[in-house]
mmCIF file of C-alpha atoms in Angstrom:
data_model
loop_
_atom_site.group_PDB
_atom_site.id
_atom_site.type_symbol
_atom_site.label_atom_id
_atom_site.label_comp_id
_atom_site.label_asym_id
_atom_site.label_seq_id
_atom_site.Cartn_x
_atom_site.Cartn_y
_atom_site.Cartn_z
ATOM 1 C CA UNK A 1 30.345 53.811 -15.812
ATOM 2 C CA UNK A 2 32.788 56.157 -17.325
ATOM 3 C CA UNK A 3 32.064 58.687 -20.038
ATOM 4 C CA UNK A 4 33.455 56.315 -22.657
ATOM 5 C CA UNK A 5 30.888 53.635 -21.706
ATOM 6 C CA UNK A 6 33.287 51.310 -19.938
ATOM 7 C CA UNK A 7 32.368 49.840 -16.575
ATOM 8 C CA UNK A 8 34.373 50.910 -13.605
ATOM 9 C CA UNK A 9 36.567 48.232 -11.968
ATOM 10 C CA UNK A 10 34.324 48.266 -8.866
ATOM 11 C CA UNK A 11 31.177 47.547 -10.905
ATOM 12 C CA UNK A 12 32.922 44.787 -12.885
ATOM 13 C CA UNK A 13 34.096 43.132 -9.653
ATOM 14 C CA UNK A 14 30.559 43.302 -8.185
ATOM 15 C CA UNK A 15 29.054 41.687 -11.316
ATOM 16 C CA UNK A 16 31.622 38.865 -11.156
ATOM 17 C CA UNK A 17 30.812 38.276 -7.479
ATOM 18 C CA UNK A 18 27.084 37.979 -8.289
ATOM 19 C CA UNK A 19 27.637 35.657 -11.284
ATOM 20 C CA UNK A 20 29.779 33.123 -9.389
ATOM 21 C CA UNK A 21 27.193 32.379 -6.624
ATOM 22 C CA UNK A 22 24.374 32.314 -9.201
ATOM 23 C CA UNK A 23 26.329 29.816 -11.307
ATOM 24 C CA UNK A 24 26.928 27.632 -8.239
ATOM 25 C CA UNK A 25 23.221 27.718 -7.400
ATOM 26 C CA UNK A 26 22.266 26.693 -10.943
ATOM 27 C CA UNK A 27 24.775 23.825 -10.899
ATOM 28 C CA UNK A 28 23.510 22.648 -7.500
ATOM 29 C CA UNK A 29 19.877 22.689 -8.710
ATOM 30 C CA UNK A 30 20.761 20.722 -11.848
ATOM 31 C CA UNK A 31 22.685 18.106 -9.835
ATOM 32 C CA UNK A 32 19.838 17.769 -7.311
ATOM 33 C CA UNK A 33 17.297 17.428 -10.115
ATOM 34 C CA UNK A 34 19.296 14.728 -11.884
ATOM 35 C CA UNK A 35 19.833 12.891 -8.594
ATOM 36 C CA UNK A 36 16.104 12.967 -7.817
ATOM 37 C CA UNK A 37 15.314 11.738 -11.309
ATOM 38 C CA UNK A 38 17.703 8.780 -10.911
ATOM 39 C CA UNK A 39 16.218 7.880 -7.507
ATOM 40 C CA UNK A 40 12.730 8.017 -9.024
ATOM 41 C CA UNK A 41 13.743 5.649 -11.801
ATOM 42 C CA UNK A 42 15.165 3.130 -9.345
ATOM 43 C CA UNK A 43 11.894 2.754 -7.392
ATOM 44 C CA UNK A 44 9.187 0.299 -8.379
ATOM 45 C CA UNK A 45 5.946 1.744 -9.597
ATOM 46 C CA UNK A 46 3.101 1.541 -7.107
ATOM 47 C CA UNK A 47 0.594 -0.892 -8.493
ATOM 48 C CA UNK A 48 -1.061 -4.043 -7.326
ATOM 49 C CA UNK A 49 -2.634 -6.965 -9.101
ATOM 50 C CA UNK A 50 -5.659 -8.390 -7.323
ATOM 51 C CA UNK A 51 -5.921 -12.176 -7.022
ATOM 52 C CA UNK A 52 -9.064 -14.129 -6.182
ATOM 53 C CA UNK A 53 -8.502 -16.871 -3.572
ATOM 54 C CA UNK A 54 -10.967 -19.429 -2.262
ATOM 55 C CA UNK A 55 -10.512 -20.991 1.138
ATOM 56 C CA UNK A 56 -11.481 -21.063 4.787
ATOM 57 C CA UNK A 57 -11.399 -18.309 7.391
ATOM 58 C CA UNK A 58 -10.389 -20.028 10.642
ATOM 59 C CA UNK A 59 -10.333 -16.920 12.844
ATOM 60 C CA UNK A 60 -11.810 -13.446 12.483
ATOM 61 C CA UNK A 61 -11.852 -10.281 14.602
ATOM 62 C CA UNK A 62 -14.439 -7.671 13.647
ATOM 63 C CA UNK A 63 -12.818 -4.933 15.760
ATOM 64 C CA UNK A 64 -9.395 -5.213 14.113
ATOM 65 C CA UNK A 65 -10.790 -6.439 10.761
ATOM 66 C CA UNK A 66 -8.124 -9.158 10.695
ATOM 67 C CA UNK A 67 -8.719 -12.735 9.587
ATOM 68 C CA UNK A 68 -6.696 -15.955 9.485
ATOM 69 C CA UNK A 69 -7.180 -17.493 6.050
ATOM 70 C CA UNK A 70 -6.220 -20.885 4.640
ATOM 71 C CA UNK A 71 -6.170 -20.984 0.852
ATOM 72 C CA UNK A 72 -7.561 -24.130 -0.783
ATOM 73 C CA UNK A 73 -4.818 -26.408 -2.089
ATOM 74 C CA UNK A 74 -1.979 -24.781 -0.117
ATOM 75 C CA UNK A 75 -0.377 -27.150 2.380
ATOM 76 C CA UNK A 76 1.179 -25.452 5.383
ATOM 77 C CA UNK A 77 4.246 -26.807 7.113
ATOM 78 C CA UNK A 78 3.824 -27.714 10.803
ATOM 79 C CA UNK A 79 5.735 -24.620 11.986
ATOM 80 C CA UNK A 80 4.096 -22.150 9.585
ATOM 81 C CA UNK A 81 1.943 -19.523 11.219
ATOM 82 C CA UNK A 82 -1.471 -18.450 10.030
ATOM 83 C CA UNK A 83 -1.705 -16.211 6.993
ATOM 84 C CA UNK A 84 -3.348 -13.050 8.291
ATOM 85 C CA UNK A 85 -5.337 -10.760 6.005
ATOM 86 C CA UNK A 86 -6.574 -7.271 6.735
ATOM 87 C CA UNK A 87 -10.150 -6.826 5.480
ATOM 88 C CA UNK A 88 -10.154 -3.300 4.076
ATOM 89 C CA UNK A 89 -12.869 -3.453 1.444
ATOM 90 C CA UNK A 90 -16.241 -1.974 2.325
ATOM 91 C CA UNK A 91 -18.137 -4.071 -0.193
ATOM 92 C CA UNK A 92 -18.893 -7.746 0.414
ATOM 93 C CA UNK A 93 -21.276 -10.345 -0.929
ATOM 94 C CA UNK A 94 -23.312 -12.702 1.248
ATOM 95 C CA UNK A 95 -23.964 -16.370 0.444
ATOM 96 C CA UNK A 96 -27.303 -15.493 -1.208
ATOM 97 C CA UNK A 97 -25.549 -13.161 -3.672
ATOM 98 C CA UNK A 98 -26.626 -9.852 -2.117
ATOM 99 C CA UNK A 99 -23.921 -7.207 -2.329
ATOM 100 C CA UNK A 100 -23.460 -4.994 0.736
ATOM 101 C CA UNK A 101 -21.658 -1.653 0.369
ATOM 102 C CA UNK A 102 -22.727 -0.097 3.651
ATOM 103 C CA UNK A 103 -19.416 -0.568 5.478
ATOM 104 C CA UNK A 104 -20.702 -3.428 7.634
ATOM 105 C CA UNK A 105 -18.503 -6.402 8.471
ATOM 106 C CA UNK A 106 -19.291 -9.560 6.481
ATOM 107 C CA UNK A 107 -21.790 -11.667 8.433
ATOM 108 C CA UNK A 108 -19.930 -14.883 7.591
ATOM 109 C CA UNK A 109 -16.879 -13.510 9.425
ATOM 110 C CA UNK A 110 -18.677 -11.995 12.415
ATOM 111 C CA UNK A 111 -18.763 -13.526 15.892
ATOM 112 C CA UNK A 112 -21.925 -14.468 17.743
ATOM 113 C CA UNK A 113 -23.754 -11.786 19.714
ATOM 114 C CA UNK A 114 -21.434 -9.137 21.140
ATOM 115 C CA UNK A 115 -18.290 -11.242 20.643
ATOM 116 C CA UNK A 116 -16.152 -9.619 17.883
ATOM 117 C CA UNK A 117 -14.068 -12.797 17.475
ATOM 118 C CA UNK A 118 -15.185 -15.811 15.471
ATOM 119 C CA UNK A 119 -13.424 -19.164 15.252
ATOM 120 C CA UNK A 120 -16.064 -20.748 13.037
ATOM 121 C CA UNK A 121 -14.510 -22.144 9.914
ATOM 122 C CA UNK A 122 -16.294 -20.297 7.117
ATOM 123 C CA UNK A 123 -15.782 -20.730 3.381
ATOM 124 C CA UNK A 124 -15.094 -17.492 1.526
ATOM 125 C CA UNK A 125 -13.723 -16.103 -1.678
ATOM 126 C CA UNK A 126 -11.319 -13.189 -1.163
ATOM 127 C CA UNK A 127 -10.063 -10.684 -3.690
ATOM 128 C CA UNK A 128 -6.635 -9.846 -2.288
ATOM 129 C CA UNK A 129 -3.544 -7.788 -2.928
ATOM 130 C CA UNK A 130 -0.161 -7.965 -1.240
ATOM 131 C CA UNK A 131 1.204 -4.641 -0.017
ATOM 132 C CA UNK A 132 4.951 -4.108 0.171
ATOM 133 C CA UNK A 133 5.292 -2.131 3.396
ATOM 134 C CA UNK A 134 9.019 -1.648 2.893
ATOM 135 C CA UNK A 135 9.922 -4.335 5.408
ATOM 136 C CA UNK A 136 10.441 -8.061 5.019
ATOM 137 C CA UNK A 137 6.852 -9.328 5.460
ATOM 138 C CA UNK A 138 4.248 -8.102 3.017
ATOM 139 C CA UNK A 139 0.809 -7.127 4.296
ATOM 140 C CA UNK A 140 -2.015 -9.234 2.860
ATOM 141 C CA UNK A 141 -5.100 -7.133 2.140
ATOM 142 C CA UNK A 142 -8.575 -8.436 1.321
ATOM 143 C CA UNK A 143 -10.285 -5.783 -0.776
ATOM 144 C CA UNK A 144 -13.441 -7.820 -1.322
ATOM 145 C CA UNK A 145 -15.106 -10.704 0.518
ATOM 146 C CA UNK A 146 -17.651 -13.127 -0.913
ATOM 147 C CA UNK A 147 -19.258 -15.458 1.656
ATOM 148 C CA UNK A 148 -19.739 -18.975 0.290
ATOM 149 C CA UNK A 149 -21.667 -20.434 3.233
#
């Protein structure tokens, strides 16, 4: 600075050089923030509504915790594949009404002896949600199993 209080031309030039990049950074941050906000608004909220279905399990695998399930009243076309559900819930209810929350596999879905696969047709009530995995097919998830027989 000079004696009169004015900034020297070199100092003024340096301040201008600092202000321009700082202004560009602020503009870039604002644009990125607005873009992120718009992307967030365009996405569906993550929520699921559970539905209770009654039907028959035609196939079950304890190791993979997958079951083939036929819902009562739903007629499948000849070329339709099985509807596969992933049994993720730890809690289940046996046919006598006892609730199990110990992480065991439902006895009505289990195979005989050491065989993890069962093809016995067992009546169950499933509390299910459908999970949008981002691809075309949704994943069917059973969050609760109630054995009916």
